[in-house]
Short mmCIF file of C-alpha atoms in Angstrom, two decimals:
data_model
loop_
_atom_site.label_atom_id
_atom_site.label_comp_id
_atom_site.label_asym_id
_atom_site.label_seq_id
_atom_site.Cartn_x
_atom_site.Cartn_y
_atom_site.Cartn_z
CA UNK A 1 0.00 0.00 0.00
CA UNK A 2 2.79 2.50 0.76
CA UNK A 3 4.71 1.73 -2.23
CA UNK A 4 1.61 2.17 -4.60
CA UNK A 5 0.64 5.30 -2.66
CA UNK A 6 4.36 6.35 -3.42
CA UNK A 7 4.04 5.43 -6.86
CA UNK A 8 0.69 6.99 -7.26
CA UNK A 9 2.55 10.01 -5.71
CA UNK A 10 5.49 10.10 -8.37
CA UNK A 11 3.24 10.03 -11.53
CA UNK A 12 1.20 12.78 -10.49
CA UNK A 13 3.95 14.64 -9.81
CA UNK A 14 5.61 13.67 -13.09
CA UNK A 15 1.99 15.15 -14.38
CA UNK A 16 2.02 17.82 -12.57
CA UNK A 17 5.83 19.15 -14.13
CA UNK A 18 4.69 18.53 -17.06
CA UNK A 19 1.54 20.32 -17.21
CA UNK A 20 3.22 23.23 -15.60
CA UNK A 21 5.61 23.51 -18.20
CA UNK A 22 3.54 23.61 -20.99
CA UNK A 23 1.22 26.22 -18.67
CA UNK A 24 3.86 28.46 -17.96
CA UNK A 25 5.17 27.98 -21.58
CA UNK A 26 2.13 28.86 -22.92
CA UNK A 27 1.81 32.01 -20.91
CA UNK A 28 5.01 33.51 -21.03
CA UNK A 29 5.21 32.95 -25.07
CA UNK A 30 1.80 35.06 -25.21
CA UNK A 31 2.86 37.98 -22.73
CA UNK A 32 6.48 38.00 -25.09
CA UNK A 33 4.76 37.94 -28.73
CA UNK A 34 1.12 38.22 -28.26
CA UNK A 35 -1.09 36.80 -30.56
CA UNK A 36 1.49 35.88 -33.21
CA UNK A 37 2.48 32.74 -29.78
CA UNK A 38 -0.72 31.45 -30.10
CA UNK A 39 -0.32 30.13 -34.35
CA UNK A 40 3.06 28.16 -33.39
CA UNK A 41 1.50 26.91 -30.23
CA UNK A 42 1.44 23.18 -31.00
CA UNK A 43 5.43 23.76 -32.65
CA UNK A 44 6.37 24.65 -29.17
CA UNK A 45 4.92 22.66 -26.79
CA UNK A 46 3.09 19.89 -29.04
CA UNK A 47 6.15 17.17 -28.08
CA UNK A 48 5.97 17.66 -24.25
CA UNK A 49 1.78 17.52 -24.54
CA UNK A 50 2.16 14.51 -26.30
CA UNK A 51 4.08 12.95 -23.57
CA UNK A 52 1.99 13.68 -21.05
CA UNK A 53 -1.22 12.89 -22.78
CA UNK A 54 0.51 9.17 -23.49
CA UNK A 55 1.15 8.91 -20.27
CA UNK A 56 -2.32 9.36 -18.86
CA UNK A 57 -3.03 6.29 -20.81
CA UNK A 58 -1.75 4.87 -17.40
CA UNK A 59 -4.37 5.82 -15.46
CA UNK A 60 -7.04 3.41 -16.86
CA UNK A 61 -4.37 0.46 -15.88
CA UNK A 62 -4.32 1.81 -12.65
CA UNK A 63 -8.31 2.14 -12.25
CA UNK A 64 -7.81 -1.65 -13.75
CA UNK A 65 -5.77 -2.89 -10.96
CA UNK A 66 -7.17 -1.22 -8.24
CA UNK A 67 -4.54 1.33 -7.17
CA UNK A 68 -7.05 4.42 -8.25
CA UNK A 69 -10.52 4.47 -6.91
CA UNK A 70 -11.66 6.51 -10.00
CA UNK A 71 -14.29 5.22 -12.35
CA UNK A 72 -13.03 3.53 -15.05
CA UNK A 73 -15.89 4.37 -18.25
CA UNK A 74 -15.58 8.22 -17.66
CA UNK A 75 -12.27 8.27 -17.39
CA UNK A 76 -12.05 5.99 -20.13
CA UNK A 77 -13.77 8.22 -22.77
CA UNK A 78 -11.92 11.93 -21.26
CA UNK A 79 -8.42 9.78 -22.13
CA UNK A 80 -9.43 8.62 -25.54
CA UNK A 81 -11.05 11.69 -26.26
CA UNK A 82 -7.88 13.85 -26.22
CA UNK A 83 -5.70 10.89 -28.12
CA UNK A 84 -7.98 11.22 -30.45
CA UNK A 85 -7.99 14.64 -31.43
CA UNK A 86 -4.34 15.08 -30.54
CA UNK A 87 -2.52 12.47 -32.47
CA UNK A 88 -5.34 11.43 -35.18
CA UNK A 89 -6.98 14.48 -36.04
CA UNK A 90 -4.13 17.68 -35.00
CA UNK A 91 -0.69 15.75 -35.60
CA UNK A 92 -1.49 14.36 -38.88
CA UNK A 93 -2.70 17.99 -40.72
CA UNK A 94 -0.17 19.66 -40.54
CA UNK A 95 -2.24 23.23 -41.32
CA UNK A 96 -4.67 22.43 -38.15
CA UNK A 97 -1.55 22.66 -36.19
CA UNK A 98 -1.26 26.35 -36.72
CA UNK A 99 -5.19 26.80 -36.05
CA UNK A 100 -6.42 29.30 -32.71
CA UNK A 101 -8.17 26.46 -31.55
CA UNK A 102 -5.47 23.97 -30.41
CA UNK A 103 -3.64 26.97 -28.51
CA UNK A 104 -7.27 26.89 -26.55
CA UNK A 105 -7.55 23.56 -26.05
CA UNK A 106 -4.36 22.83 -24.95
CA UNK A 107 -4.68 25.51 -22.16
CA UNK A 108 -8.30 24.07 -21.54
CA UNK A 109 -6.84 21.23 -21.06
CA UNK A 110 -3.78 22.38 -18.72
CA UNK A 111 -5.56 24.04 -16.85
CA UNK A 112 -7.73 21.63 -15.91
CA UNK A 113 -4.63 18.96 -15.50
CA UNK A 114 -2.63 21.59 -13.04
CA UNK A 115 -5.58 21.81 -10.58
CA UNK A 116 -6.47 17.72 -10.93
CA UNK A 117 -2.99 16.61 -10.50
CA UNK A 118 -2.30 19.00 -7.70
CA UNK A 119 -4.99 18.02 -5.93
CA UNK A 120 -4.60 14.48 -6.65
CA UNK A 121 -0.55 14.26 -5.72
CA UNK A 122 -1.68 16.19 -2.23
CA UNK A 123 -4.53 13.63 -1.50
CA UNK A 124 -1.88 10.64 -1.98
CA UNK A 125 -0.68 12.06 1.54
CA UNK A 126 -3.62 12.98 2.70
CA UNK A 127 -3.44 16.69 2.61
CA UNK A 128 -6.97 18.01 1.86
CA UNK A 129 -7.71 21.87 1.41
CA UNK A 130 -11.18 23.43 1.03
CA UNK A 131 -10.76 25.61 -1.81
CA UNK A 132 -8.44 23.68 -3.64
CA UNK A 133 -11.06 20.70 -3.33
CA UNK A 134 -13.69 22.82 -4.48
CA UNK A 135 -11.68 24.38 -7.32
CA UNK A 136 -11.00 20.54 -8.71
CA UNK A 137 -14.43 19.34 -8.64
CA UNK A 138 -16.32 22.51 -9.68
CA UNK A 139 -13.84 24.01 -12.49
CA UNK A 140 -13.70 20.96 -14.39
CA UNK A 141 -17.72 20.54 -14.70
CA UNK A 142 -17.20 24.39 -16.39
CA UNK A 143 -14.64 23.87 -18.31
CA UNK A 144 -15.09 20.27 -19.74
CA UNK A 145 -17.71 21.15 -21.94
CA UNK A 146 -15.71 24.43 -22.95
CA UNK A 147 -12.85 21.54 -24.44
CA UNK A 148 -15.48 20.02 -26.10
CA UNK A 149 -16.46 22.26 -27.60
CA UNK A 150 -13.12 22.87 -28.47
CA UNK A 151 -12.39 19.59 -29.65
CA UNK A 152 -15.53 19.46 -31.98
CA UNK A 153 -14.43 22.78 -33.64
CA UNK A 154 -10.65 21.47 -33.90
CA UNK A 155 -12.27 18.29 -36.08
CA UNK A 156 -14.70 20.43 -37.93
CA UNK A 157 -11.39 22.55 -39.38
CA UNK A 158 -9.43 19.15 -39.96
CA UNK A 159 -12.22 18.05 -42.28
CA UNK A 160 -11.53 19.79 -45.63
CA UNK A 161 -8.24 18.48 -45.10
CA UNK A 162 -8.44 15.16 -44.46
CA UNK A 163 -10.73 15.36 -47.17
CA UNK A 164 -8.63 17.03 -49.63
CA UNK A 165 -5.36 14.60 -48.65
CA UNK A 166 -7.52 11.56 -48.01
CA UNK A 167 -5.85 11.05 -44.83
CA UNK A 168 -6.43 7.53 -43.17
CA UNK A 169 -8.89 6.77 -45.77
CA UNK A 170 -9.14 3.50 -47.64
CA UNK A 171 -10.12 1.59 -50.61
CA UNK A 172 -9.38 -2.11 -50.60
CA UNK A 173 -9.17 -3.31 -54.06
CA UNK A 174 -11.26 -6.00 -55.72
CA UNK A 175 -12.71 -8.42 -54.71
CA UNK A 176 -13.15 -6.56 -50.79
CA UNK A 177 -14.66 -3.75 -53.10
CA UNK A 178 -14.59 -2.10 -49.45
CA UNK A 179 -13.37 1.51 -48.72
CA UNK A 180 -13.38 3.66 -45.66
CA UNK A 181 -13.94 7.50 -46.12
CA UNK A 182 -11.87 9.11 -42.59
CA UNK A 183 -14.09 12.46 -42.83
CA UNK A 184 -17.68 10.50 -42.28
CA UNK A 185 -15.42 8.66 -39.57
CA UNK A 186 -15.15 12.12 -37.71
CA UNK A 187 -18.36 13.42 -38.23
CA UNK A 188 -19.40 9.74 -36.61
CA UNK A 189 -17.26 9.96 -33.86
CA UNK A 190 -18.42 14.26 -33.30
CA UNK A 191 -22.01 12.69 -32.23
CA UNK A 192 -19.92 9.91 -30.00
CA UNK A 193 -18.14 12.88 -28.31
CA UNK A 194 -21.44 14.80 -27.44
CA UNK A 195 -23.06 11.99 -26.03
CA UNK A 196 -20.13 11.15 -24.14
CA UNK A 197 -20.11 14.79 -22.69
CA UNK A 198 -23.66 14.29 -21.30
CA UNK A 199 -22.44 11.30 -19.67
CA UNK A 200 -19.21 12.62 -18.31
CA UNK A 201 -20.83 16.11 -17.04
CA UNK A 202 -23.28 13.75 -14.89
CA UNK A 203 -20.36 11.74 -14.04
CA UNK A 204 -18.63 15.28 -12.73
CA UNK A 205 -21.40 16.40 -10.95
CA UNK A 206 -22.23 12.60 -9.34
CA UNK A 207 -18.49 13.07 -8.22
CA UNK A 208 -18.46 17.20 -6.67
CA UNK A 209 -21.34 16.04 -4.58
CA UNK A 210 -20.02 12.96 -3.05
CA UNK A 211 -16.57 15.19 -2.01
CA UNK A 212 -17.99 18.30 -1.39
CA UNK A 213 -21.01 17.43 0.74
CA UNK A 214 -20.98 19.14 4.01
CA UNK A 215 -20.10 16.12 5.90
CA UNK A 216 -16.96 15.11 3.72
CA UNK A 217 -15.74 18.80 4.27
CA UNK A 218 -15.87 18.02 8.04
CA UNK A 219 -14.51 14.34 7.98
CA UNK A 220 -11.41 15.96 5.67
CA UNK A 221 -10.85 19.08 7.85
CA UNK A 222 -10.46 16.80 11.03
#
């Protein structure tokens, strides 16, 4: 138990780095250049997201094996989500990669991660504080639907693209006579990714209620 508490302990912290590098990265670039950061966003901080977005991939083993308490189908679908749009749909066009939209996704998505793996790496030791446990449970059921939204807007510019490139599209030859067209793929998966947000939010709120109810507060205080 110590030694997965410890390890628990190490990978959020490895998070946590992470996420604040790409953070502060993100905020100092914009305060230096202004708007002309936000273009070459992915350019300068797309390897280290990458990273840290394959490493989350860890946390559904560890929801697997017992060693995290969180639900596994939520967190399932938040994980695969971000792969998703990250490595299929931004790192393969090349011209979405300049695109406003992934600069606001990826600090959607940091921002989130800073306060969740703060929290998180603190709760391994069982340090609990008020605010921050309110910030963690209420800021995410804002600003999930926010990356979303986010995320649906990202695939809806990758789509003349992957259209015009034919991108992960494919056309088996006689006799399979079978071909798959990638942009109905993402227009499938955009009514996937609402329906998991309904799910999710009601996962987020099932989850601010059960730590945040008045008695919790007290039992954590003491």
């Amino acid at each position: 138990s110590f030694t997965m508490t410890m390890y628990m302990f190490a990978y959020d912290l490895m998070q946590f780095c992470g996420h604040s590098w790409i953070f502060t990265n993100m905020i100092i670039r914009f305060m230096t250049f202004g708007k002309d950061s936000l273009a070459d966003t992915f350019y300068s901080i797309g390897l280290v997201m990458r990273l840290c977005q394959l490493l989350s991939v860890l946390e559904i083993l560890h929801i697997l094996i017992g060693i995290d308490k969180s639900r596994l189908l939520p967190r399932f679908l938040q994980i695969t989500e971000r792969i998703i749009v990250l490595f299929v749909v931004i790192n393969s066009q090349e011209e979405v990669q300049g695109k406003y939209v992934v600069c606001v996704l990826f600090f959607l998505w940091n921002l989130l991660d800073l306060v969740r793996y703060t929290y998180n790496m603190l709760a391994r030791v069982g340090i609990y504080y008020v605010p921050l446990t309110w910030l963690n449970f209420s800021l995410r059921i804002l600003l999930y639907p926010l990356s979303v939204l986010a995320k649906a807007f990202a695939i809806c510019v990758s789509l003349p693209y992957f259209e015009s490139f034919g991108t992960y599209s494919i056309k088996l030859p006689l006799p399979f006579a079978f071909s798959i067209y990638f942009p109905y793929v993402l227009k499938m998966y955009l009514l996937v990714l609402f329906l998991g947000m309904c799910f999710i939010i009601q996962n987020l709120f099932s989850e601010r209620k059960a730590h945040l109810g008045t008695g919790n507060i007290k039992n954590k205080r003491s």
